[in-house]
CSV table of C-alpha atoms and ligand atoms in Angstrom, one decimal:
chain,number,residue,atom,x,y,z
T,1,MET,CA,-30.3,28.4,6.1
T,2,SER,CA,-32.9,30.1,7.1
T,3,HIS,CA,-31.9,32.8,9.7
T,4,THR,CA,-35.5,33.7,11.1
T,5,LYS,CA,-36.2,30.5,13.7
T,6,LYS,CA,-34.7,29.8,16.9
T,7,ASN,CA,-31.6,28.5,16.4
T,8,LEU,CA,-29.6,26.6,19.4
T,9,ILE,CA,-25.9,26.0,16.9
T,10,LYS,CA,-24.9,29.3,14.7
T,11,VAL,CA,-22.2,29.5,13.8
T,12,LYS,CA,-19.6,32.2,12.1
T,13,ASN,CA,-16.9,32.1,8.7
T,14,LEU,CA,-15.3,28.6,10.3
T,15,LYS,CA,-12.0,27.7,10.2
T,16,LYS,CA,-9.6,25.0,10.9
T,17,HIS,CA,-6.1,24.9,9.2
T,18,PHE,CA,-4.0,23.0,10.2
T,19,SER,CA,-0.5,23.3,9.0
T,20,SER,CA,2.2,19.9,8.0
T,21,GLY,CA,5.2,19.1,6.5
T,22,LEU,CA,9.0,20.4,6.7
T,23,PHE,CA,8.6,23.6,9.7
T,24,HIS,CA,4.7,23.5,9.2
T,25,LYS,CA,5.3,24.9,5.9
T,26,THR,CA,2.3,24.0,4.3
T,27,CYS,CA,-2.3,24.8,5.7
T,28,VAL,CA,-4.4,22.0,5.1
T,29,LYS,CA,-7.5,24.1,4.9
T,30,ALA,CA,-9.2,21.0,6.3
T,31,VAL,CA,-12.1,23.8,6.9
T,32,ASP,CA,-12.4,27.5,5.6
T,33,GLY,CA,-14.4,30.1,6.0
T,34,ILE,CA,-18.4,28.1,7.0
T,35,SER,CA,-21.8,29.6,8.7
T,36,PHE,CA,-24.9,27.7,9.8
T,37,CYS,CA,-27.1,27.8,12.7
T,38,ILE,CA,-29.3,24.1,12.9
T,39,PRO,CA,-32.2,26.0,15.1
T,40,SER,CA,-34.4,23.5,18.1
T,41,GLY,CA,-35.4,20.4,18.0
T,42,LYS,CA,-34.0,19.7,14.3
T,43,THR,CA,-30.8,17.4,12.2
T,44,LEU,CA,-28.3,19.5,9.8
T,45,GLY,CA,-27.6,16.9,7.4
T,46,MET,CA,-24.0,17.5,6.4
T,47,VAL,CA,-22.6,15.6,3.2
T,48,GLY,CA,-19.2,14.6,1.5
T,49,GLU,CA,-16.7,12.9,0.6
T,50,SER,CA,-14.1,11.2,2.8
T,51,GLY,CA,-11.7,13.9,3.3
T,52,SER,CA,-14.7,16.9,2.9
T,53,GLY,CA,-13.8,18.2,6.2
T,54,LYS,CA,-16.7,17.7,7.3
T,55,SER,CA,-16.3,15.3,11.3
T,56,THR,CA,-13.5,18.3,12.1
T,57,VAL,CA,-16.9,21.0,12.2
T,58,GLY,CA,-18.4,18.4,14.7
T,59,ARG,CA,-15.1,18.4,16.6
T,60,CYS,CA,-15.3,21.6,16.2
T,61,ILE,CA,-18.2,22.7,18.3
T,62,LEU,CA,-17.5,19.7,20.2
T,63,ARG,CA,-13.9,21.9,20.9
T,64,LEU,CA,-12.2,18.4,20.7
T,65,ILE,CA,-10.7,20.6,18.4
T,66,GLU,CA,-9.9,24.3,18.8
T,67,PRO,CA,-11.2,25.8,15.7
T,68,THR,CA,-8.5,28.3,13.7
T,69,CYS,CA,-10.5,31.1,13.9
T,70,GLY,CA,-14.7,31.8,13.7
T,71,GLU,CA,-18.0,32.3,16.4
T,72,ILE,CA,-20.0,29.4,18.0
T,73,TYR,CA,-23.2,30.0,19.6
T,74,PHE,CA,-24.2,27.6,21.4
T,75,GLN,CA,-28.3,29.0,23.4
T,76,GLY,CA,-27.1,32.1,22.1
T,77,LYS,CA,-23.6,31.8,23.4
T,78,ASP,CA,-20.1,32.1,22.4
T,79,ILE,CA,-18.9,28.6,23.2
T,80,LEU,CA,-15.4,30.5,22.4
T,81,ALA,CA,-15.2,33.4,24.0
T,82,THR,CA,-15.2,30.4,27.0
T,83,LYS,CA,-11.7,30.3,28.3
T,84,GLY,CA,-10.6,26.7,30.4
T,85,ASP,CA,-13.3,24.0,32.0
T,86,HIS,CA,-15.9,22.9,29.1
T,87,ARG,CA,-17.5,21.2,31.8
T,88,ASN,CA,-20.5,22.4,31.5
T,89,LEU,CA,-20.6,22.9,28.2
T,90,ARG,CA,-20.6,19.3,27.2
T,91,LYS,CA,-22.9,18.9,29.7
T,92,GLN,CA,-26.3,20.1,26.8
T,93,MET,CA,-22.8,19.5,23.0
T,94,GLN,CA,-22.7,15.5,23.1
T,95,ILE,CA,-20.6,13.1,20.0
T,96,ILE,CA,-21.2,9.9,18.7
T,97,PHE,CA,-19.0,8.3,16.8
T,98,GLN,CA,-18.4,5.9,13.7
T,99,ASP,CA,-16.9,3.6,15.5
T,100,ALA,CA,-18.7,2.3,18.9
T,101,ASP,CA,-15.8,-0.5,19.7
T,102,GLY,CA,-12.9,2.2,19.4
T,103,SER,CA,-14.8,4.4,21.8
T,104,MET,CA,-15.5,1.9,24.0
T,105,ASN,CA,-13.0,0.3,26.7
T,106,PRO,CA,-12.7,-4.0,25.5
T,107,ARG,CA,-11.8,-4.8,29.4
T,108,ILE,CA,-14.6,-2.1,31.0
T,109,LYS,CA,-18.5,-3.6,31.6
T,110,VAL,CA,-20.8,-1.6,29.6
T,111,ILE,CA,-23.1,-1.2,33.5
T,112,ASP,CA,-19.6,1.4,33.4
T,113,GLN,CA,-18.9,3.2,30.3
T,114,LEU,CA,-22.9,3.6,30.5
T,115,LEU,CA,-22.5,5.6,33.4
T,116,GLU,CA,-19.1,7.3,32.3
T,117,PRO,CA,-20.6,10.9,31.6
T,118,LEU,CA,-23.0,10.6,35.0
T,119,ARG,CA,-20.6,9.8,36.8
T,120,VAL,CA,-18.5,13.0,35.2
T,121,HIS,CA,-20.9,15.2,35.7
T,122,LYS,CA,-21.6,14.7,39.1
T,123,LEU,CA,-25.5,13.3,38.1
T,124,LEU,CA,-25.7,9.8,39.5
T,125,ASN,CA,-27.5,10.2,42.5
T,126,GLY,CA,-27.1,6.3,44.1
T,127,GLN,CA,-29.5,3.8,42.2
T,128,ILE,CA,-26.7,2.8,39.3
T,129,LYS,CA,-29.2,-0.1,37.7
T,130,GLU,CA,-32.0,1.2,37.9
T,131,THR,CA,-30.7,4.2,35.7
T,132,ALA,CA,-28.4,1.5,34.1
T,133,ALA,CA,-31.3,-0.1,33.1
T,134,ASP,CA,-33.7,2.7,32.4
T,135,LEU,CA,-31.7,4.3,30.1
T,136,MET,CA,-31.2,1.0,28.2
T,137,LYS,CA,-34.8,0.5,28.4
T,138,LEU,CA,-34.8,4.3,26.4
T,139,VAL,CA,-32.6,2.9,23.5
T,140,ASN,CA,-34.0,-0.6,23.3
T,141,LEU,CA,-31.8,-2.9,24.9
T,142,SER,CA,-32.9,-5.9,27.5
T,143,ALA,CA,-30.6,-4.6,31.1
T,144,ASP,CA,-29.1,-8.1,30.8
T,145,LEU,CA,-27.2,-7.1,28.6
T,146,MET,CA,-25.8,-5.0,31.1
T,147,ASP,CA,-22.6,-6.8,33.0
T,148,ARG,CA,-21.5,-8.4,29.5
T,149,TYR,CA,-18.2,-6.7,28.0
T,150,PRO,CA,-18.2,-4.4,25.0
T,151,HIS,CA,-17.7,-8.0,22.8
T,152,GLU,CA,-20.3,-9.5,23.9
T,153,LEU,CA,-22.2,-7.1,21.8
T,154,SER,CA,-23.4,-7.4,18.4
T,155,GLY,CA,-22.4,-3.6,16.4
T,156,GLY,CA,-26.4,-2.3,16.9
T,157,GLN,CA,-26.3,-3.0,20.6
T,158,ARG,CA,-22.5,-1.4,21.0
T,159,GLN,CA,-24.1,1.4,19.4
T,160,ARG,CA,-27.2,1.9,20.7
T,161,ILE,CA,-25.2,2.5,24.1
T,162,GLY,CA,-23.4,4.6,21.7
T,163,ILE,CA,-25.9,6.2,21.8
T,164,ALA,CA,-27.9,5.9,25.5
T,165,ARG,CA,-24.7,7.5,27.0
T,166,ALA,CA,-24.7,10.2,24.5
T,167,ILE,CA,-28.2,11.1,25.5
T,168,SER,CA,-27.7,10.3,28.9
T,169,ILE,CA,-27.1,13.7,30.5
T,170,ASN,CA,-29.7,15.5,28.1
T,171,PRO,CA,-27.7,17.2,25.2
T,172,GLY,CA,-29.6,20.0,24.0
T,173,PHE,CA,-27.7,19.3,21.5
T,174,ILE,CA,-25.1,15.5,19.8
T,175,VAL,CA,-23.4,16.0,16.9
T,176,ALA,CA,-23.6,12.2,15.2
T,177,ASP,CA,-20.3,10.9,12.8
T,178,GLU,CA,-21.9,8.8,10.9
T,179,ALA,CA,-23.4,7.0,13.5
T,180,ALA,CA,-25.5,4.8,10.9
T,181,ALA,CA,-22.5,3.6,9.5
T,182,SER,CA,-21.1,0.2,10.1
T,183,LEU,CA,-24.4,-1.3,10.5
T,184,ASP,CA,-26.5,-3.7,8.2
T,185,LEU,CA,-29.4,-2.1,6.3
T,186,LEU,CA,-32.0,-3.4,8.6
T,187,VAL,CA,-29.8,-2.1,12.3
T,188,GLN,CA,-28.7,1.7,10.1
T,189,ALA,CA,-33.1,2.1,9.6
T,190,GLN,CA,-33.6,0.7,13.4
T,191,MET,CA,-30.5,3.9,15.4
T,192,MET,CA,-32.4,5.6,12.6
T,193,ASP,CA,-36.0,5.6,14.1
T,194,LEU,CA,-33.3,6.1,17.6
T,195,LEU,CA,-32.2,8.5,17.2
T,196,LYS,CA,-35.2,10.7,15.2
T,197,ARG,CA,-37.4,9.1,18.5
T,198,LEU,CA,-35.4,10.2,20.7
T,199,GLN,CA,-35.6,14.0,19.2
T,200,SER,CA,-39.0,14.3,19.0
T,201,GLU,CA,-39.4,13.2,22.9
T,202,ARG,CA,-36.8,15.2,23.6
T,203,GLY,CA,-36.2,17.9,21.7
T,204,ILE,CA,-32.7,17.4,21.0
T,205,SER,CA,-30.9,18.4,17.5
T,206,TYR,CA,-28.2,17.0,15.4
T,207,LEU,CA,-25.3,17.7,13.7
T,208,TYR,CA,-26.0,14.5,11.0
T,209,ILE,CA,-22.7,14.2,9.6
T,210,SER,CA,-22.5,11.4,6.5
T,211,HIS,CA,-21.2,10.9,3.9
T,212,ASN,CA,-24.4,8.6,3.3
T,213,LEU,CA,-27.4,10.6,1.0
T,214,PRO,CA,-29.5,7.9,1.3
T,215,ILE,CA,-29.5,8.6,5.3
T,216,ILE,CA,-29.5,12.6,5.5
T,217,ARG,CA,-32.3,12.2,3.4
T,218,ARG,CA,-33.7,11.1,5.8
T,219,MET,CA,-32.0,12.1,9.1
T,220,ALA,CA,-31.8,15.9,7.8
T,221,ASP,CA,-34.4,19.0,7.9
T,222,THR,CA,-31.5,21.0,6.3
T,223,VAL,CA,-28.1,19.3,4.5
T,224,ALA,CA,-24.8,21.5,3.6
T,225,VAL,CA,-23.0,19.8,0.6
T,226,MET,CA,-19.6,20.1,1.8
T,227,TYR,CA,-15.9,20.2,-0.3
T,228,LEU,CA,-12.7,20.4,0.6
T,229,GLY,CA,-13.5,22.6,4.2
T,230,ARG,CA,-16.0,24.4,1.9
T,231,PHE,CA,-20.0,24.8,1.4
T,232,VAL,CA,-20.8,24.2,-2.4
T,233,GLU,CA,-24.8,24.1,-1.3
T,234,THR,CA,-26.9,24.6,0.7
T,235,GLY,CA,-31.0,24.1,1.6
T,236,LYS,CA,-33.6,22.3,2.7
T,237,THR,CA,-33.4,18.0,2.1
T,238,LYS,CA,-36.5,18.1,-0.5
T,239,ASP,CA,-35.0,20.8,-2.3
T,240,ILE,CA,-31.1,19.8,-2.3
T,241,PHE,CA,-32.2,16.3,-3.4
T,242,ASN,CA,-35.3,17.0,-6.1
T,243,SER,CA,-33.6,20.0,-8.0
T,244,PRO,CA,-29.7,19.9,-6.8
T,245,ALA,CA,-28.2,22.8,-8.9
T,246,HIS,CA,-24.7,22.2,-8.6
T,247,PRO,CA,-22.5,20.4,-10.0
T,248,TYR,CA,-20.8,18.3,-7.5
T,249,THR,CA,-24.7,17.5,-5.5
T,250,GLN,CA,-24.9,16.2,-8.5
T,251,ALA,CA,-22.5,14.1,-9.1
T,252,LEU,CA,-22.7,12.5,-5.5
T,253,LEU,CA,-27.1,11.5,-6.7
T,254,SER,CA,-26.2,10.2,-9.3
T,255,ALA,CA,-23.3,8.3,-8.3
T,256,VAL,CA,-26.6,6.5,-5.7
T,257,PRO,CA,-28.0,3.6,-7.1
T,258,SER,CA,-31.1,3.6,-7.5
T,259,ILE,CA,-33.7,1.3,-5.1
T,260,ASN,CA,-35.8,0.8,-7.7
T,261,PRO,CA,-35.2,-2.4,-9.9
T,262,LEU,CA,-37.3,-1.3,-13.3
T,263,ALA,CA,-35.6,1.9,-13.1
T,264,ARG,CA,-33.3,3.1,-15.7
T,265,PRO,CA,-29.4,3.2,-14.9
T,266,LYS,CA,-28.6,6.6,-13.8
T,267,LYS,CA,-24.5,7.5,-15.6
T,268,ASN,CA,-22.5,7.9,-12.2
T,269,MET,CA,-21.2,11.2,-13.5
T,270,LEU,CA,-18.6,11.8,-9.7
T,271,ARG,CA,-15.6,11.5,-12.0
T,272,GLY,CA,-12.1,11.2,-10.5
T,273,GLU,CA,-10.9,11.5,-5.7
T,274,ILE,CA,-11.4,13.9,-4.1
T,275,PRO,CA,-7.9,15.4,-5.0
T,276,SER,CA,-5.3,16.1,-1.4
T,277,PRO,CA,-6.0,19.8,0.6
T,278,LEU,CA,-2.1,19.6,0.8
T,279,GLN,CA,-1.8,20.8,-3.3
T,280,PRO,CA,-6.1,23.4,-3.4
T,281,SER,CA,-6.4,24.1,-7.0
T,282,CYS,CA,-7.0,27.8,-8.0
T,283,GLY,CA,-10.1,29.1,-8.2
T,284,CYS,CA,-13.6,26.8,-7.1
T,285,SER,CA,-12.0,24.0,-5.8
T,286,PHE,CA,-14.3,21.7,-7.8
T,287,HIS,CA,-13.4,22.1,-11.4
T,288,PRO,CA,-10.6,19.5,-11.8
T,289,ARG,CA,-13.6,16.8,-11.5
T,290,CYS,CA,-16.7,18.8,-13.2
T,291,SER,CA,-18.2,18.6,-16.5
T,292,GLN,CA,-19.4,22.4,-16.2
T,293,ALA,CA,-16.5,23.8,-15.7
T,294,GLY,CA,-15.7,27.3,-17.7
T,295,THR,CA,-13.0,28.8,-18.2
T,296,ILE,CA,-13.7,31.5,-15.8
T,297,CYS,CA,-13.5,28.5,-13.1
T,298,SER,CA,-10.2,27.4,-12.9
T,299,GLN,CA,-9.6,31.4,-11.5
T,300,ILE,CA,-12.5,32.9,-9.5
T,301,ILE,CA,-13.9,30.9,-6.8
T,302,PRO,CA,-17.7,31.5,-7.2
T,303,GLU,CA,-19.1,33.2,-4.3
T,304,LYS,CA,-22.4,32.4,-2.8
T,305,ARG,CA,-26.0,32.8,-5.1
T,306,HIS,CA,-29.2,32.8,-4.0
T,307,ILE,CA,-31.3,30.4,-6.3
T,308,GLY,CA,-34.3,29.6,-4.7
T,309,ARG,CA,-36.0,30.0,-0.4
T,310,ASP,CA,-33.0,28.6,1.0
T,311,HIS,CA,-31.9,27.5,-0.8
T,312,TRP,CA,-27.8,28.3,-2.0
T,313,ALA,CA,-24.7,27.1,-4.2
T,314,TRP,CA,-21.6,28.1,-4.7
T,315,CYS,CA,-21.1,28.1,-8.3
T,316,HIS,CA,-20.3,30.4,-11.5
T,317,PHE,CA,-22.7,28.8,-13.1
T,318,VAL,CA,-25.8,28.0,-11.0
T,319,SER,CA,-27.9,31.4,-11.5
T,320,HIS,CA,-28.0,31.2,-16.0
T,321,LYS,CA,-28.9,27.7,-15.8
T,322,ARG,CA,-31.8,28.4,-14.0
T,323,ALA,CA,-33.0,31.1,-15.2
T,324,ALA,CA,-32.3,30.1,-18.7
T,325,ALA,CA,-34.3,26.2,-17.2
C,401,SF4,FE1,-17.9,23.3,-12.1
C,401,SF4,FE2,-17.7,25.7,-12.9
C,401,SF4,FE3,-19.6,25.5,-10.5
C,401,SF4,FE4,-17.0,25.5,-9.9
C,401,SF4,S1,-17.8,27.1,-10.5
C,401,SF4,S2,-18.9,23.9,-9.8
C,401,SF4,S3,-16.3,24.3,-11.4
C,401,SF4,S4,-19.3,25.0,-12.8
């Protein structure tokens, strides 16, 4: 990933380990030493199966959970060095959850939930109905819905309220965690268009987290593919999708059905399930599922390899394959 443009977010060697089991003797490495940058007004798509650690990354950046170690910079400032009240940081960094239902109180009217961030940050100037109507207009919702309860809205409308809440305090950075996952395809497309429009109007940077590759392809400028707490491949979106180098990325892409009905069905290369992080493998963590594994793979963790401009992969054989191609 390029480090040359002005980066809004910079993360260095981030780790989040959880202890579990009797006497906390077992260590789960949910995130295990990842580094990346997100330039202003750009989107990093973080993709991987459920259990890969991508949501934990988003929560660490927002300090909803505390990282075990690492460095996180926002506008050049080390946010982990900031102790105590994180309110000022929260004003600039927001999250949109997958489950708008779960993040809304069913007993509180839409208008009150919508304006809550403005109230918390003391930014509400008294024009309550007007402010709510303006926010709803921004996300293409009728102001008539503001006096309803969440269950009286459709899933897409609730998700738009979640987006309106997030942008109400004008943040520079938003973590969108599976923000369109629970919606049908048409509403999903509308949601992505909305997020892109808001990005171009306001210069917001997104960390877009999803297991859905077509969504990542549409939303992201750069992509990080994650597996069991580590990156396995990073690069520009077009390089990841047009010339995936890592066997895991290739396997994920092979599992995406083609939208062309005339296309020959692809062979799904993704074998088995993501293993439990409680029993990590030695060497490359993908080796039990990798169709291209060699002897070295179960013994030595692969180093990061440069395989093209802003394109990196963590695989013992990747540069050999490219050289041979
Ligand atoms: Fe597969 Fe080996 Fe590459 Fe891991 S290092 S992805 S096991 S070929």
